Amino acid sequence: MSLKHKDDLIADLEELPDLEDVYAYIIDKAKDSAGLTDEQKQEKYRITGCMSQLWLYPELKDGLIYFAVDSDAMIPKGIAQILADVYSEMTPDEVLGLAPEFLQEYGIDQHLSMNRRNGLAHICKQIKLYALVYKSTLK
């Protein structure tokens, strides 16, 4: 199902004519995000390397990983929500096998500041680390 989310994301991005529309899309993703409870906003789920406060909460259910996100800033939250949508509902092996190049294909990373690109890299790295941990627990 998450590959469908990726395909839906790509279809959405292809329809956006310019950078302002891309940012509006990212902000809409942030606004639509359910966020996290205060209980889920623990330090161990905070993404280090981001200038803003950003949390990535993983959960393994029936062999599939689900991600939820929250942030005190809209752009990081929207980008994190896009990644959470794409990588949720996948097995650990599927998460590990899906590289985030689709973000580069549509220039999302090119239009981010260096700090936000670093944050994006940290989110992707943490998603992969959670997948590795969950993969080891399923053996």
Coordinates of N, CA and C in Angstrom, one line a residue:
M1 N 0.8 -1.2 0.0 CA 0.0 0.0 0.0 C 0.9 1.3 0.0
S2 N 2.0 1.2 0.6 CA 2.8 2.4 0.7 C 3.4 2.8 -0.6
L3 N 3.7 1.8 -1.5 CA 4.2 2.1 -2.8 C 3.1 2.9 -3.6
K4 N 1.8 2.6 -3.2 CA 0.7 3.4 -3.8 C 0.9 4.8 -3.3
H5 N 1.2 5.0 -2.0 CA 1.4 6.3 -1.5 C 2.5 7.0 -2.2
K6 N 3.6 6.3 -2.6 CA 4.7 6.9 -3.3 C 4.2 7.3 -4.7
D7 N 3.4 6.4 -5.4 CA 2.9 6.7 -6.7 C 2.0 7.9 -6.6
D8 N 1.1 8.0 -5.6 CA 0.2 9.1 -5.4 C 1.0 10.4 -5.2
L9 N 2.1 10.3 -4.4 CA 2.9 11.5 -4.2 C 3.6 12.0 -5.5
I10 N 4.1 11.1 -6.2 CA 4.7 11.4 -7.5 C 3.7 12.1 -8.4
A11 N 2.5 11.5 -8.5 CA 1.4 12.1 -9.3 C 1.1 13.5 -8.9
D12 N 1.0 13.7 -7.5 CA 0.7 15.0 -7.0 C 1.9 16.0 -7.4
L13 N 3.1 15.6 -7.2 CA 4.2 16.5 -7.5 C 4.3 16.8 -9.0
E14 N 4.0 15.9 -9.8 CA 4.0 16.2 -11.3 C 3.0 17.3 -11.7
E15 N 2.0 17.5 -10.9 CA 1.0 18.5 -11.2 C 1.3 19.9 -10.7
L16 N 2.4 20.0 -9.9 CA 2.7 21.3 -9.3 C 3.6 22.0 -10.2
P17 N 3.2 23.2 -10.7 CA 3.9 23.9 -11.7 C 5.2 24.6 -11.2
D18 N 5.2 25.0 -10.0 CA 6.4 25.8 -9.5 C 6.7 25.6 -8.1
L19 N 7.8 26.2 -7.6 CA 8.3 26.0 -6.3 C 7.3 26.4 -5.2
E20 N 6.6 27.5 -5.4 CA 5.6 27.9 -4.4 C 4.5 26.9 -4.2
D21 N 4.1 26.2 -5.3 CA 3.1 25.2 -5.2 C 3.7 24.0 -4.4
V22 N 4.9 23.7 -4.6 CA 5.6 22.6 -3.9 C 5.6 22.9 -2.4
Y23 N 5.9 24.1 -2.0 CA 5.9 24.5 -0.6 C 4.5 24.4 -0.1
A24 N 3.5 24.9 -0.8 CA 2.1 24.9 -0.4 C 1.7 23.4 -0.2
Y25 N 2.1 22.5 -1.0 CA 1.8 21.1 -0.9 C 2.4 20.6 0.4
I26 N 3.7 20.9 0.7 CA 4.4 20.4 1.9 C 3.6 21.0 3.1
I27 N 3.3 22.2 3.1 CA 2.5 22.8 4.2 C 1.2 22.2 4.4
D28 N 0.5 21.9 3.3 CA -0.8 21.2 3.5 C -0.6 19.8 4.1
K29 N 0.5 19.1 3.7 CA 0.8 17.8 4.4 C 1.0 18.0 5.9
A30 N 1.6 19.0 6.3 CA 1.9 19.3 7.7 C 0.5 19.6 8.4
K31 N -0.3 20.4 7.8 CA -1.6 20.7 8.4 C -2.5 19.5 8.5
D32 N -2.4 18.6 7.5 CA -3.2 17.3 7.5 C -2.7 16.3 8.5
S33 N -1.5 16.4 9.0 CA -0.8 15.5 9.8 C -1.5 15.4 11.2
A34 N -1.8 14.3 11.7 CA -2.4 14.1 13.0 C -1.5 14.5 14.1
G35 N -0.2 14.5 13.9 CA 0.8 14.8 14.9 C 1.0 13.7 15.9
L36 N 1.6 14.0 17.0 CA 1.8 13.0 18.1 C 1.3 13.5 19.4
T37 N 1.0 12.6 20.3 CA 0.6 12.9 21.6 C 1.9 13.4 22.4
D38 N 1.7 14.1 23.5 CA 2.8 14.5 24.3 C 3.6 13.2 24.8
E39 N 2.9 12.1 25.0 CA 3.5 10.9 25.4 C 4.5 10.4 24.3
Q40 N 4.1 10.6 23.1 CA 5.0 10.1 22.0 C 6.1 11.0 21.7
K41 N 6.0 12.2 22.2 CA 7.1 13.2 21.9 C 8.2 13.1 22.9
Q42 N 8.7 11.9 23.0 CA 9.9 11.6 23.9 C 11.2 11.9 23.2
E43 N 12.2 12.2 24.0 CA 13.5 12.5 23.4 C 14.0 11.4 22.5
K44 N 13.7 10.2 22.9 CA 14.3 9.1 22.1 C 13.7 9.0 20.6
Y45 N 12.6 9.7 20.4 CA 12.0 9.8 19.1 C 12.3 11.1 18.4
R46 N 13.0 12.0 19.0 CA 13.3 13.2 18.4 C 14.5 13.0 17.4
I47 N 14.3 13.7 16.2 CA 15.3 13.6 15.2 C 16.4 14.6 15.5
T48 N 17.6 14.2 15.8 CA 18.7 15.1 16.0 C 19.2 15.6 14.6
G49 N 19.8 16.7 14.6 CA 20.3 17.2 13.3 C 19.4 18.2 12.7
C50 N 18.2 18.3 13.2 CA 17.2 19.3 12.7 C 17.2 20.5 13.5
M51 N 17.1 21.7 12.9 CA 17.0 22.9 13.6 C 15.8 23.1 14.4
S52 N 14.7 22.5 13.9 CA 13.4 22.5 14.6 C 13.3 21.3 15.4
Q53 N 12.3 21.3 16.3 CA 11.9 20.1 17.1 C 11.1 19.2 16.1
L54 N 11.6 17.9 15.9 CA 11.0 17.0 15.0 C 11.0 15.6 15.6
W55 N 9.9 15.0 15.6 CA 9.8 13.6 16.2 C 9.3 12.6 15.1
L56 N 9.9 11.4 15.1 CA 9.4 10.3 14.3 C 9.1 9.2 15.2
Y57 N 7.9 8.8 15.2 CA 7.4 7.7 16.1 C 7.1 6.5 15.3
P58 N 7.9 5.4 15.5 CA 7.6 4.2 14.8 C 6.8 3.2 15.6
E59 N 6.1 2.3 14.9 CA 5.3 1.3 15.5 C 5.2 0.1 14.6
L60 N 5.4 -1.1 15.1 CA 5.4 -2.3 14.3 C 4.1 -3.1 14.7
K61 N 3.2 -3.3 13.7 CA 2.0 -4.0 13.9 C 1.8 -5.1 12.8
D62 N 1.7 -6.3 13.2 CA 1.4 -7.4 12.2 C 2.5 -7.4 11.1
G63 N 3.7 -7.2 11.5 CA 4.9 -7.3 10.6 C 5.1 -6.0 9.7
L64 N 4.2 -5.0 9.9 CA 4.4 -3.8 9.1 C 4.8 -2.6 10.0
I65 N 5.5 -1.7 9.5 CA 6.0 -0.5 10.2 C 5.1 0.6 9.9
Y66 N 4.7 1.4 10.9 CA 3.9 2.6 10.7 C 4.7 3.7 11.4
F67 N 4.7 4.9 10.7 CA 5.4 6.0 11.2 C 4.4 7.2 11.4
A68 N 4.6 7.9 12.5 CA 3.9 9.1 12.7 C 4.9 10.2 13.1
V69 N 4.6 11.5 12.8 CA 5.5 12.6 12.9 C 4.9 13.8 13.6
D70 N 5.7 14.6 14.1 CA 5.3 15.9 14.6 C 6.5 16.9 14.6
S71 N 6.2 18.1 14.5 CA 7.3 19.1 14.6 C 6.7 20.5 15.0
D72 N 7.6 21.4 15.5 CA 7.1 22.7 15.8 C 7.2 23.6 14.6
A73 N 7.6 23.1 13.4 CA 7.7 23.9 12.2 C 7.0 23.2 11.0
M74 N 6.3 24.0 10.2 CA 5.5 23.4 9.2 C 6.3 22.7 8.1
I75 N 7.3 23.3 7.5 CA 8.0 22.6 6.4 C 8.7 21.3 6.9
P76 N 9.4 21.3 8.0 CA 9.9 20.0 8.4 C 8.8 18.9 8.7
K77 N 7.7 19.4 9.3 CA 6.6 18.5 9.6 C 6.0 17.9 8.3
G78 N 5.8 18.8 7.3 CA 5.3 18.4 6.0 C 6.2 17.4 5.3
I79 N 7.5 17.7 5.3 CA 8.4 16.7 4.7 C 8.4 15.4 5.4
A80 N 8.5 15.5 6.7 CA 8.5 14.2 7.5 C 7.2 13.5 7.3
Q81 N 6.0 14.2 7.2 CA 4.8 13.5 6.9 C 4.8 12.8 5.6
I82 N 5.3 13.4 4.6 CA 5.5 12.8 3.3 C 6.2 11.5 3.4
L83 N 7.4 11.5 4.1 CA 8.2 10.3 4.2 C 7.4 9.3 5.1
A84 N 6.7 9.7 6.1 CA 5.9 8.8 6.9 C 4.9 8.1 6.1
D85 N 4.2 8.9 5.2 CA 3.2 8.3 4.3 C 3.8 7.2 3.4
V86 N 4.9 7.5 2.8 CA 5.5 6.6 1.9 C 6.0 5.4 2.6
Y87 N 6.7 5.5 3.7 CA 7.3 4.3 4.3 C 6.4 3.6 5.3
S88 N 5.2 4.1 5.6 CA 4.3 3.4 6.5 C 3.7 2.2 5.8
E89 N 3.2 1.2 6.5 CA 2.5 0.1 6.0 C 3.4 -0.8 5.1
M90 N 4.7 -0.8 5.4 CA 5.7 -1.6 4.7 C 6.3 -2.6 5.7
T91 N 6.8 -3.7 5.2 CA 7.7 -4.6 6.0 C 9.0 -3.9 6.2
P92 N 9.8 -4.3 7.2 CA 11.1 -3.8 7.4 C 12.0 -3.9 6.1
D93 N 11.9 -5.1 5.5 CA 12.7 -5.3 4.2 C 12.3 -4.3 3.1
E94 N 11.0 -4.1 3.0 CA 10.5 -3.1 2.0 C 11.0 -1.7 2.3
V95 N 11.0 -1.3 3.6 CA 11.5 0.0 3.9 C 13.0 0.1 3.6
L96 N 13.7 -1.0 3.9 CA 15.2 -1.0 3.6 C 15.5 -0.9 2.1
G97 N 14.5 -1.5 1.3 CA 14.8 -1.6 -0.1 C 14.3 -0.3 -0.9
L98 N 13.6 0.6 -0.2 CA 13.1 1.7 -1.0 C 13.9 3.0 -0.6
A99 N 14.7 3.4 -1.6 CA 15.5 4.6 -1.4 C 14.7 5.9 -1.7
P100 N 15.0 7.0 -1.0 CA 14.2 8.2 -1.1 C 14.6 9.0 -2.4
E101 N 15.1 8.4 -3.4 CA 15.4 9.2 -4.6 C 14.3 10.0 -5.3
F102 N 13.1 9.5 -5.0 CA 11.9 10.1 -5.6 C 11.8 11.6 -5.2
L103 N 12.3 11.9 -4.0 CA 12.3 13.3 -3.5 C 13.3 14.1 -4.4
Q104 N 14.4 13.5 -4.8 CA 15.4 14.2 -5.6 C 14.9 14.4 -7.0
E105 N 14.1 13.4 -7.5 CA 13.6 13.4 -8.9 C 12.7 14.6 -9.1
Y106 N 12.0 15.0 -8.0 CA 11.1 16.2 -8.2 C 11.6 17.4 -7.6
G107 N 12.9 17.4 -7.2 CA 13.6 18.6 -6.8 C 13.2 19.1 -5.4
I108 N 12.5 18.3 -4.6 CA 12.2 18.8 -3.3 C 13.4 19.1 -2.5
D109 N 14.4 18.2 -2.6 CA 15.6 18.4 -1.8 C 16.4 19.6 -2.3
Q110 N 16.4 19.9 -3.6 CA 17.1 21.0 -4.2 C 16.7 22.4 -3.6
H111 N 15.4 22.5 -3.3 CA 14.8 23.7 -2.9 C 14.8 23.9 -1.4
L112 N 15.4 23.0 -0.7 CA 15.5 23.2 0.7 C 16.9 23.8 1.1
S113 N 16.8 24.5 2.2 CA 18.1 25.0 2.8 C 19.0 23.9 3.2
M114 N 20.3 24.1 3.3 CA 21.2 23.1 3.8 C 20.8 22.5 5.1
N115 N 20.3 23.3 6.0 CA 19.8 22.7 7.3 C 18.6 21.8 7.1
R116 N 17.7 22.1 6.2 CA 16.5 21.3 6.0 C 16.9 20.0 5.2
R117 N 17.9 20.1 4.3 CA 18.4 18.9 3.6 C 19.0 18.0 4.6
N118 N 19.8 18.5 5.6 CA 20.4 17.7 6.6 C 19.3 17.0 7.5
G119 N 18.3 17.8 7.8 CA 17.1 17.2 8.5 C 16.5 16.1 7.8
L120 N 16.3 16.3 6.5 CA 15.7 15.3 5.6 C 16.6 14.0 5.6
A121 N 17.9 14.2 5.5 CA 18.8 13.0 5.5 C 18.7 12.3 6.9
H122 N 18.6 13.1 8.0 CA 18.4 12.4 9.3 C 17.1 11.7 9.4
I123 N 16.0 12.2 8.9 CA 14.8 11.5 8.9 C 14.9 10.2 8.2
C124 N 15.4 10.2 7.0 CA 15.6 9.0 6.1 C 16.5 8.0 6.8
K125 N 17.5 8.4 7.4 CA 18.4 7.6 8.2 C 17.7 6.9 9.3
Q126 N 16.9 7.7 10.1 CA 16.2 7.1 11.2 C 15.2 6.1 10.8
I127 N 14.5 6.4 9.7 CA 13.5 5.4 9.2 C 14.2 4.1 8.9
K128 N 15.3 4.2 8.2 CA 16.1 2.9 7.9 C 16.6 2.2 9.2
L129 N 17.0 3.0 10.2 CA 17.5 2.4 11.4 C 16.3 1.7 12.2
Y130 N 15.1 2.3 12.2 CA 14.0 1.6 12.8 C 13.7 0.3 12.1
A131 N 13.7 0.4 10.7 CA 13.5 -0.8 9.9 C 14.5 -1.9 10.3
L132 N 15.7 -1.6 10.4 CA 16.7 -2.6 10.8 C 16.4 -3.2 12.2
V133 N 16.1 -2.4 13.1 CA 15.7 -2.8 14.5 C 14.5 -3.8 14.4
Y134 N 13.5 -3.4 13.7 CA 12.3 -4.2 13.6 C 12.6 -5.5 12.9
K135 N 13.4 -5.4 11.9 CA 13.7 -6.6 11.1 C 14.4 -7.6 12.0
S136 N 15.3 -7.2 12.9 CA 16.0 -8.1 13.8 C 15.0 -8.7 14.8
T137 N 13.9 -8.0 15.2 CA 13.0 -8.5 16.2 C 12.0 -9.5 15.5
L138 N 11.9 -9.5 14.2 CA 11.0 -10.4 13.5 C 11.6 -11.8 13.2
K139 N 12.9 -11.9 13.4 CA 13.6 -13.2 13.1 C 13.2 -14.3 14.1

